mmCIF file of C-alpha atoms in Angstrom:
data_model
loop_
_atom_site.group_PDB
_atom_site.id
_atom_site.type_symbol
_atom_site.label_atom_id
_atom_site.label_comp_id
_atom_site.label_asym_id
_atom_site.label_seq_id
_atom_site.Cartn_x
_atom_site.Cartn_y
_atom_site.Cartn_z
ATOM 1 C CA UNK A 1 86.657 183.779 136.682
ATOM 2 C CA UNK A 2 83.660 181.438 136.165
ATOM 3 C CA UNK A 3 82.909 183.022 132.960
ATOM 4 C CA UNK A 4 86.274 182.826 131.530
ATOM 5 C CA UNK A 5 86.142 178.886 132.704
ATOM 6 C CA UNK A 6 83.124 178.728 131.312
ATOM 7 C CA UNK A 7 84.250 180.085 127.976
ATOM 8 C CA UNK A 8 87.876 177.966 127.639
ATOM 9 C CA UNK A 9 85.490 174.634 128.238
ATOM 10 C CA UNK A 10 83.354 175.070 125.581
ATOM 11 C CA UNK A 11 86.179 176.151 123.501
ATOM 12 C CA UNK A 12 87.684 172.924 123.768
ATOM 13 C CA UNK A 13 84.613 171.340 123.554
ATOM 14 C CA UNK A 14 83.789 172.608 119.844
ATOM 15 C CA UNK A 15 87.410 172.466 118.710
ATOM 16 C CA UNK A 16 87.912 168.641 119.681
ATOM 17 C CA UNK A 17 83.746 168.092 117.702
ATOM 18 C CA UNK A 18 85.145 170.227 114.669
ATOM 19 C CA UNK A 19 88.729 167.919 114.887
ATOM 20 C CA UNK A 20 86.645 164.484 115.535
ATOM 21 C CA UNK A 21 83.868 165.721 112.306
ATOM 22 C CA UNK A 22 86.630 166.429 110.061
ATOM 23 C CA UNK A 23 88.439 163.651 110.785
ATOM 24 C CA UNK A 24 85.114 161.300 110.090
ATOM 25 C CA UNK A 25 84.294 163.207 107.428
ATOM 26 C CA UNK A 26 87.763 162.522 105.831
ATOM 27 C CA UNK A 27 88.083 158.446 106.491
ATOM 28 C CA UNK A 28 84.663 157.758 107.355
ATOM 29 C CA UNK A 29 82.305 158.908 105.536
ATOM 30 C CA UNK A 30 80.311 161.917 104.326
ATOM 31 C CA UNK A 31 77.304 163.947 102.812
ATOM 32 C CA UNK A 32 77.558 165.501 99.343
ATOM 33 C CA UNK A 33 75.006 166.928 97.179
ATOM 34 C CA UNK A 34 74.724 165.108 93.344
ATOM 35 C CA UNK A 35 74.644 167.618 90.951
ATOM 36 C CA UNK A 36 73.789 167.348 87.188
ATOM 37 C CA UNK A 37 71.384 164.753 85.543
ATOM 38 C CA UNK A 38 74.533 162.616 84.299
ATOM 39 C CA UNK A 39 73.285 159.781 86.777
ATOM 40 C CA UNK A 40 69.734 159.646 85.605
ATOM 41 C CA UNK A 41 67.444 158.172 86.967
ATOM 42 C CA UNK A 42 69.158 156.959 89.933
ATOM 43 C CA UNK A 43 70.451 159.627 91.083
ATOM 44 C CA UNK A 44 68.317 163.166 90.488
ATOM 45 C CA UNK A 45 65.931 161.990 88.628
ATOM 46 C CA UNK A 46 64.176 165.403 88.047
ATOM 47 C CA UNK A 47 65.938 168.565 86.497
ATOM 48 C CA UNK A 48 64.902 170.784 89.157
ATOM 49 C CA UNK A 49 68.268 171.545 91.346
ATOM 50 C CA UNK A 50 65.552 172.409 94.555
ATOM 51 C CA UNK A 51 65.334 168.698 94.518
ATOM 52 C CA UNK A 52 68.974 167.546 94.634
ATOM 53 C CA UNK A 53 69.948 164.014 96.054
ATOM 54 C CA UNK A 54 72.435 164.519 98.826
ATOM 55 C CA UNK A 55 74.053 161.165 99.095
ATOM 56 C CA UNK A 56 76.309 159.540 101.645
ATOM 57 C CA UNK A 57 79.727 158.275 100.724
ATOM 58 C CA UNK A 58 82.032 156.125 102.773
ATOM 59 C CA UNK A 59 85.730 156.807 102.759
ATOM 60 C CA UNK A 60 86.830 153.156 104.012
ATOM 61 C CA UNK A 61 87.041 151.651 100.190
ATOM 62 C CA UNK A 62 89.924 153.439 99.981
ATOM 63 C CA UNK A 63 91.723 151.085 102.687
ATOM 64 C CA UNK A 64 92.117 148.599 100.260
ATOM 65 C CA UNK A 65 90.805 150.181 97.019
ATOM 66 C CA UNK A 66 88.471 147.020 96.758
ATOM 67 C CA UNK A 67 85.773 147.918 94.120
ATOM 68 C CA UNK A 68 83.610 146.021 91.959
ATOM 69 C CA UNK A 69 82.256 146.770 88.561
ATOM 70 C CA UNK A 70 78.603 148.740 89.252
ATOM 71 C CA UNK A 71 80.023 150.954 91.888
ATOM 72 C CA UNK A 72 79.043 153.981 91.859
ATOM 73 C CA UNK A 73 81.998 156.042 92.748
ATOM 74 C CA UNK A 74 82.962 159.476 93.444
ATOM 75 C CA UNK A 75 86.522 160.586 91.771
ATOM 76 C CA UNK A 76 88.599 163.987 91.007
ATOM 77 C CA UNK A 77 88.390 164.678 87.343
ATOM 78 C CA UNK A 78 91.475 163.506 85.431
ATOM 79 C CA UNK A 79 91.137 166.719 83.470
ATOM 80 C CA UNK A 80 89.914 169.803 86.069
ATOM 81 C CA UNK A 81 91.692 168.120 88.925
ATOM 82 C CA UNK A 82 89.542 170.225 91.434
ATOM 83 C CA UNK A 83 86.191 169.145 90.169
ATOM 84 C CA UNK A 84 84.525 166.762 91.285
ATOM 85 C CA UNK A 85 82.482 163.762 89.347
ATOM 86 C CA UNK A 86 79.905 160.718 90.688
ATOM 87 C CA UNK A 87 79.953 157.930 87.587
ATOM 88 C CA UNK A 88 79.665 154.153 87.956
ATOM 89 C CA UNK A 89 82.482 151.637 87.149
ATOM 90 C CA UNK A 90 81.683 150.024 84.335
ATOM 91 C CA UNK A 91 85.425 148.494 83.652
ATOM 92 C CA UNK A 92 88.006 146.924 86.317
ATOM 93 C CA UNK A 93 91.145 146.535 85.402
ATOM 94 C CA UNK A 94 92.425 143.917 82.564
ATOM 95 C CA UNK A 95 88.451 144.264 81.279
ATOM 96 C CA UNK A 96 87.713 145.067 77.409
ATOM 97 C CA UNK A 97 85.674 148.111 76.634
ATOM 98 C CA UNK A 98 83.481 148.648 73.287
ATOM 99 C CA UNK A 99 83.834 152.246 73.135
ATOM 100 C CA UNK A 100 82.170 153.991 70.431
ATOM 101 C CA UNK A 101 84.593 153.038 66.943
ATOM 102 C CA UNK A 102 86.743 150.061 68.837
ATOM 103 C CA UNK A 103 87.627 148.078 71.737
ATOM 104 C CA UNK A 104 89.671 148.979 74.561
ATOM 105 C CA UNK A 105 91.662 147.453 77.281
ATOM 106 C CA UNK A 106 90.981 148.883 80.445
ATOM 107 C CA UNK A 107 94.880 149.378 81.681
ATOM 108 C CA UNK A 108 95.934 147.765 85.310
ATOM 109 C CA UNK A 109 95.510 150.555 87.826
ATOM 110 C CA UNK A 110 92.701 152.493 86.052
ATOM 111 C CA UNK A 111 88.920 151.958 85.740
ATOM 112 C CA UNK A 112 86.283 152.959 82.870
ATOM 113 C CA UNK A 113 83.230 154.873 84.280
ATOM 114 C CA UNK A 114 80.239 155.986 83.017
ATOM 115 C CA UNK A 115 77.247 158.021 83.605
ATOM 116 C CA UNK A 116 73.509 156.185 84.135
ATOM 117 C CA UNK A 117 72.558 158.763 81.412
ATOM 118 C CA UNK A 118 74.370 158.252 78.959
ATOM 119 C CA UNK A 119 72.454 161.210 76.305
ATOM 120 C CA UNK A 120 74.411 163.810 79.039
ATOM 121 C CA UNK A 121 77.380 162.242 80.979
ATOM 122 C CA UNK A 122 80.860 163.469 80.612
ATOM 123 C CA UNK A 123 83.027 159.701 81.680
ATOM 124 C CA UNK A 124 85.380 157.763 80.204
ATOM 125 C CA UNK A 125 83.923 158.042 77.183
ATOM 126 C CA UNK A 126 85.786 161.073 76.796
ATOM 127 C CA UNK A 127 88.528 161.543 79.024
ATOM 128 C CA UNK A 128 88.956 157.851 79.003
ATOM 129 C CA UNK A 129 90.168 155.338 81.776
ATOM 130 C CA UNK A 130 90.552 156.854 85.221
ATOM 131 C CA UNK A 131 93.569 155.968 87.648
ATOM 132 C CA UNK A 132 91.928 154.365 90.709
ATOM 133 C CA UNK A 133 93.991 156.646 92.804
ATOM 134 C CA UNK A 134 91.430 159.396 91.901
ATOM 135 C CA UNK A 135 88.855 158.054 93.654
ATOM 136 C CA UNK A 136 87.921 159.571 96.509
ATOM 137 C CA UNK A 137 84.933 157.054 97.665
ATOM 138 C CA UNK A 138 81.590 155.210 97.271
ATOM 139 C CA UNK A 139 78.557 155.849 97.661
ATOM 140 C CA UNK A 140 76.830 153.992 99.451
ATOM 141 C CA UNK A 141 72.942 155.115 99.622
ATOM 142 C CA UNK A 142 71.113 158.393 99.173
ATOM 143 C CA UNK A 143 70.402 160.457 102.372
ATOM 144 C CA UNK A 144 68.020 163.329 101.000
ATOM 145 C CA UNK A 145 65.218 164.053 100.310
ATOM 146 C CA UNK A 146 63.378 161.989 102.872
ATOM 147 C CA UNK A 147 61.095 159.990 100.317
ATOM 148 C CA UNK A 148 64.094 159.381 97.776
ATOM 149 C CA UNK A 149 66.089 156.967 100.521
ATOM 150 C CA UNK A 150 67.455 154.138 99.541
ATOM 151 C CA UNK A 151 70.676 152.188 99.740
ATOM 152 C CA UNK A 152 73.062 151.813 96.022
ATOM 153 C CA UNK A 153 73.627 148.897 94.700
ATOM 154 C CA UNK B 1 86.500 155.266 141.610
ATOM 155 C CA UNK B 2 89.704 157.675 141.908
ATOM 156 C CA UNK B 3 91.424 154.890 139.368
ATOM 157 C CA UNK B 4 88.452 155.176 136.942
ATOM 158 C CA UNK B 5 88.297 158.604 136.762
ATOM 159 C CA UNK B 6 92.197 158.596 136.046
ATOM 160 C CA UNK B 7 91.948 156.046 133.413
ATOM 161 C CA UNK B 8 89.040 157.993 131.623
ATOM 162 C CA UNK B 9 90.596 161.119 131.752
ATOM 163 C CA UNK B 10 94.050 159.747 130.189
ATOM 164 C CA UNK B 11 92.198 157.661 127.288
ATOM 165 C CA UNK B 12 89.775 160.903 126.615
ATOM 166 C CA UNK B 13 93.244 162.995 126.073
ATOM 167 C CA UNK B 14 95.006 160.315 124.136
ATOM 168 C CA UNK B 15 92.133 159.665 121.755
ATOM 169 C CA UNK B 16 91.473 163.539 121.076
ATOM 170 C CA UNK B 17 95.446 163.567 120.667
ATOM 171 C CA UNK B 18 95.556 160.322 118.716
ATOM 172 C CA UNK B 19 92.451 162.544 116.464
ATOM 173 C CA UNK B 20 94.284 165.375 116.302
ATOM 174 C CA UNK B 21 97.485 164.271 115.047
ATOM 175 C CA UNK B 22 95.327 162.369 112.289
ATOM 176 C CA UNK B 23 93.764 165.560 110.921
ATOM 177 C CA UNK B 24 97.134 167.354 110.982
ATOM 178 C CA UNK B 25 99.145 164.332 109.415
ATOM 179 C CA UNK B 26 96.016 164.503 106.559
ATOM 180 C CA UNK B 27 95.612 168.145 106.028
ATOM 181 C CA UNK B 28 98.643 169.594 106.874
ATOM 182 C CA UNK B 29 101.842 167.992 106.867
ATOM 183 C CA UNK B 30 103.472 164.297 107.497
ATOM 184 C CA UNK B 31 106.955 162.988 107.468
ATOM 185 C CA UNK B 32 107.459 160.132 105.371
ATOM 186 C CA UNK B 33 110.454 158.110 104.546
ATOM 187 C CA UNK B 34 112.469 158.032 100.746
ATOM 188 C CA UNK B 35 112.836 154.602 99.325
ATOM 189 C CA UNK B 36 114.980 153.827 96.936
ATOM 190 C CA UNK B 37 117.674 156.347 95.148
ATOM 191 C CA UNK B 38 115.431 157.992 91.842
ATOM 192 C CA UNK B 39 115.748 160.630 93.535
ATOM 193 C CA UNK B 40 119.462 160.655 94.487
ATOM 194 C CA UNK B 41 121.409 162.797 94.797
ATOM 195 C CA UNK B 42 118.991 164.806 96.086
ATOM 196 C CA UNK B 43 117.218 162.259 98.007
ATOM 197 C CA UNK B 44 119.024 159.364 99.326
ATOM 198 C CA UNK B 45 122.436 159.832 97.845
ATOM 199 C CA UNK B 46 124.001 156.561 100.195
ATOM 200 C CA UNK B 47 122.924 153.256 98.757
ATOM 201 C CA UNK B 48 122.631 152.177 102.291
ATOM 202 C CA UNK B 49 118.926 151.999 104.220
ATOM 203 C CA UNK B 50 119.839 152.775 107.631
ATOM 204 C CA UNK B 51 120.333 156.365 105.932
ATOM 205 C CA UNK B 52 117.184 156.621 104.714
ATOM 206 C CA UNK B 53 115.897 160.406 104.564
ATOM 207 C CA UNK B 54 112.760 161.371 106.070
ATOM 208 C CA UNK B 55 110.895 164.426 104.403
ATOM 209 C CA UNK B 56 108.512 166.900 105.453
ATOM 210 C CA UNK B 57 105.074 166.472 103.061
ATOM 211 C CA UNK B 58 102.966 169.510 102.942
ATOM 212 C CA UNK B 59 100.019 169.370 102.258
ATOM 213 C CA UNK B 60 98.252 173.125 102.270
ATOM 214 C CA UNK B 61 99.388 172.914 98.527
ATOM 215 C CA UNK B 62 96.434 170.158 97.992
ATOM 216 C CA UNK B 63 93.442 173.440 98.916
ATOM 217 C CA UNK B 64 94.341 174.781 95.610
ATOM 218 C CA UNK B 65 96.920 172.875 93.094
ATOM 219 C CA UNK B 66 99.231 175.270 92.851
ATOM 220 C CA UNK B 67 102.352 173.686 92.104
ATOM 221 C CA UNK B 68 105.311 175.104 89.496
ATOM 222 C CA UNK B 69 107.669 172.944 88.007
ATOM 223 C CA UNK B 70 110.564 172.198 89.948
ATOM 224 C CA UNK B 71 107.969 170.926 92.577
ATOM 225 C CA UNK B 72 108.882 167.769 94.105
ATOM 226 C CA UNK B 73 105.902 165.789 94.908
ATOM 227 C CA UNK B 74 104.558 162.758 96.698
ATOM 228 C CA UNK B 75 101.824 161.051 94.277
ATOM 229 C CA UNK B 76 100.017 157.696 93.658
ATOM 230 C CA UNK B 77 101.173 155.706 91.303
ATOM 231 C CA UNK B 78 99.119 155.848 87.793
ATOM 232 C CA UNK B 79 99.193 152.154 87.578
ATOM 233 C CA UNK B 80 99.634 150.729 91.323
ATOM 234 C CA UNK B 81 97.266 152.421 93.178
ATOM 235 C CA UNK B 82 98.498 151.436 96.573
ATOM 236 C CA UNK B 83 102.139 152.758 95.973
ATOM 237 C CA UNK B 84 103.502 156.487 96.486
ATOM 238 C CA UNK B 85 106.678 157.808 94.721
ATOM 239 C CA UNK B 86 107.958 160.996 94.969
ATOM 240 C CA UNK B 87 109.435 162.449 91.868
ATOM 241 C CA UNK B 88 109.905 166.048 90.470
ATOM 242 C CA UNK B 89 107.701 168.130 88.111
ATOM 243 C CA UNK B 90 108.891 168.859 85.202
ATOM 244 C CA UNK B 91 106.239 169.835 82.795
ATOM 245 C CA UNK B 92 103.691 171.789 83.554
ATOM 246 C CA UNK B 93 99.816 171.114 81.694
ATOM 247 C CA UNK B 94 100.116 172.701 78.061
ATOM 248 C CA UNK B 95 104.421 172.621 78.270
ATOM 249 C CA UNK B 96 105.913 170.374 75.492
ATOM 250 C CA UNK B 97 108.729 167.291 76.876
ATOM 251 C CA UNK B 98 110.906 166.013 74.561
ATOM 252 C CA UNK B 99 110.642 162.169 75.231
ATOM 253 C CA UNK B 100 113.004 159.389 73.884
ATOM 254 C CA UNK B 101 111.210 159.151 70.621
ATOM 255 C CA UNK B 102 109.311 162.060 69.976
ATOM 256 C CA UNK B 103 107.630 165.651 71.320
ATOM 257 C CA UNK B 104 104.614 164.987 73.983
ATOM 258 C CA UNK B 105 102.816 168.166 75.409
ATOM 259 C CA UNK B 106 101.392 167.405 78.339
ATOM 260 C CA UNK B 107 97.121 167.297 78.704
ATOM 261 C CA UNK B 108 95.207 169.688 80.521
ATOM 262 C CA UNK B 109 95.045 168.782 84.426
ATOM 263 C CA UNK B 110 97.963 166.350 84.188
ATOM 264 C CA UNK B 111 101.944 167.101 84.950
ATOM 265 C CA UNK B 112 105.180 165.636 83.848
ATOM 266 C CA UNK B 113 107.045 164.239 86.636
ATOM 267 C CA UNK B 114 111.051 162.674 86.338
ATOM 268 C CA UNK B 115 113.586 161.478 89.170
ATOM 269 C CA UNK B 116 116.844 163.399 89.626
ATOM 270 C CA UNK B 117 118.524 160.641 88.926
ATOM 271 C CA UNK B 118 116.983 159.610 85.448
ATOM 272 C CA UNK B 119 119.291 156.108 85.292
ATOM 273 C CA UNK B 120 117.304 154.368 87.878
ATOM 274 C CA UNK B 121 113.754 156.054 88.029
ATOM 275 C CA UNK B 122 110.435 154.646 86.883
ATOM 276 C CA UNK B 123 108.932 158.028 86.377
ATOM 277 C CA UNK B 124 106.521 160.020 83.396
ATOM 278 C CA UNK B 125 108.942 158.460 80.798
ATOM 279 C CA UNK B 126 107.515 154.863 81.271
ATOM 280 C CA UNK B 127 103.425 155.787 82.520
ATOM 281 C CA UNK B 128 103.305 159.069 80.944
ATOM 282 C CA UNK B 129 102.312 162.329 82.332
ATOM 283 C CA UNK B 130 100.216 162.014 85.579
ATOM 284 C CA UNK B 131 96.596 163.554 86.648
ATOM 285 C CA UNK B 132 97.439 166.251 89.070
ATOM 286 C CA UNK B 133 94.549 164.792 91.250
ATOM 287 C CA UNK B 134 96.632 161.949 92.048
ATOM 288 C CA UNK B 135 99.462 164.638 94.044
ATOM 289 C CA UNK B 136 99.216 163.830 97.556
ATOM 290 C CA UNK B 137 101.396 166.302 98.858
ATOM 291 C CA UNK B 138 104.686 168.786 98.294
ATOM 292 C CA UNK B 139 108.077 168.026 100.054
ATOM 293 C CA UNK B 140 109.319 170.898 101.622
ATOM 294 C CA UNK B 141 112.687 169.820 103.664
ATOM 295 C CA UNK B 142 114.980 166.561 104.556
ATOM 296 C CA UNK B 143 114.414 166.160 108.384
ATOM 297 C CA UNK B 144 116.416 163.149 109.231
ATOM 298 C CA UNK B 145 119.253 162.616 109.086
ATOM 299 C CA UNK B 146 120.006 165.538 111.068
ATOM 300 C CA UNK B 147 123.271 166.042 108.826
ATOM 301 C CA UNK B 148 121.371 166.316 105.834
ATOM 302 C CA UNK B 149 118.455 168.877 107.305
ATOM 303 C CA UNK B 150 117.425 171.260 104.278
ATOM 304 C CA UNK B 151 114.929 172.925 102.449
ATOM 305 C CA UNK B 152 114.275 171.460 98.905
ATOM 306 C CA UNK B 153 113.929 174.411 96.382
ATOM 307 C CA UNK B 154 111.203 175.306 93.067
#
């Protein structure tokens, strides 16, 4: 009987932690590896995927969807809805963009974003603007490895 | 001390409730409320808001995007963020839709969405088609009014 108690307590005890982490995770914040060079050299600044930047990003942007140009955002791509990309705005709303042959108006409810590297990003530059409702969050400062922390402007 | 222990106990099982209900309403499903008649008469087919219908949202759909067309959907709106309408799929990425003026087929990751009721609804024929990442969820029945409980069909 004591081991049956015993059992059912911490039961409930790591189902209401795994409800209360998913439930920061989701609105709060979280941890996510970076991966690609696209956001050279701030984030991964070396090629070698050992030393991946895990960064954090906090979910409460998307309260009021208040961003400013030079965040760096994470976003679902507008293309492969399940990936997953980390670009910078460059472009708010109502903002011209010189693209590569011509200017373009950044439309009201969408954002341009590109890559710190621009030699090997895939961003707006190719799928063009991005509706802000794709954005999943900002990140805020990298977490990992221990000598690469520092906050994002 | 009886008191304190009473009051801790009830605001430790509200807030794990209040938590639990959260990840459910997120990750599962949610009722909402349909404004408006773009939908009608499907959705809404009284003019009048006391009889608004509340929907069931699912949202198991979101783990891997597998919608048909048919679908109806809740989604964020391409141009005002903050707002949610819930309209149907009709096109599905690669499909061709015959717009006013001409033949659009509709881009990789993206879907064509349209209201029921195509005289009043601000839908894929004014913003275009619609990045599927912006589909916050499927609606699977009417749940209020009771009269009108149903399941909505692909």
């Amino acid at each position: 009987m004591g081991i049956q108690n015993l059992l059912w307590q911490v039961t409930k005890k790591a189902f209401t932690g795994g409800i209360i982490g998913v439930t920061i995770s989701d609105r709060c914040c979280s941890v996510v590896p970076v991966r690609g060079d696209s956001m050279s050299p701030t984030l991964n600044p070396q090629r070698n995927s050992y030393l991946d930047d895990y960064v954090l990003v906090e979910k409460f942007c998307l309260q009021d969807y208040k961003f400013v140009r030079g965040d760096v955002v994470v976003f679902s791509s507008p293309t492969h809805f399940k990936d997953k990309y980390i670009k910078r705005i460059v472009g708010l709303p109502g903002e011209w963009i010189s693209s590569s042959r011509d200017v373009i108006r950044v439309p009201e409810g969408h954002c341009w974003v590109e890559g710190d590297n621009k030699a090997s990003s895939l961003d707006s530059r190719t799928f063009g603007p991005i509706p802000l409702g794709l954005i999943r969050g900002r990140v805020t400062s990298v977490v990992w490895p221990p000598q690469r922390v520092s906050k994002i402007s | 001390m009886g008191i304190q222990t009473l009051i801790w106990q009830v605001t430790k099982k509200a807030f794990t409730g209040g938590i639990i209900g959260l990840t459910i309403s997120d990750r599962f499903c949610s009722v909402v409320p349909v404004r408006g008649d773009s939908m009608s008469p499907t959705f809404n087919p009284q003019r009048d808001s006391y009889l608004d219908d509340y929907v069931l949202v699912d949202k198991f759909c979101l783990k891997d995007y597998k919608f048909a067309r048919g679908d109806v959907v809740v989604f964020s709106s391409p141009s005002h963020y903050k707002e949610r309408y819930i309209k149907r799929i009709v096109g599905m990425p690669g499909e061709w839709i015959s717009s006013t003026e001409d033949v659009i087929r509709v881009p990789e990751g993206h879907c064509w969405v349209e209201g029921d009721n195509k005289a009043s609804s601000l839908d894929s024929r004014t913003f275009g088609p619609i990045p599927l990442g912006l589909i916050g969820g499927r609606v699977t029945r009417v749940v209020w009014p009771p009269q009108r409980l149903s399941k909505i069909g692909g």
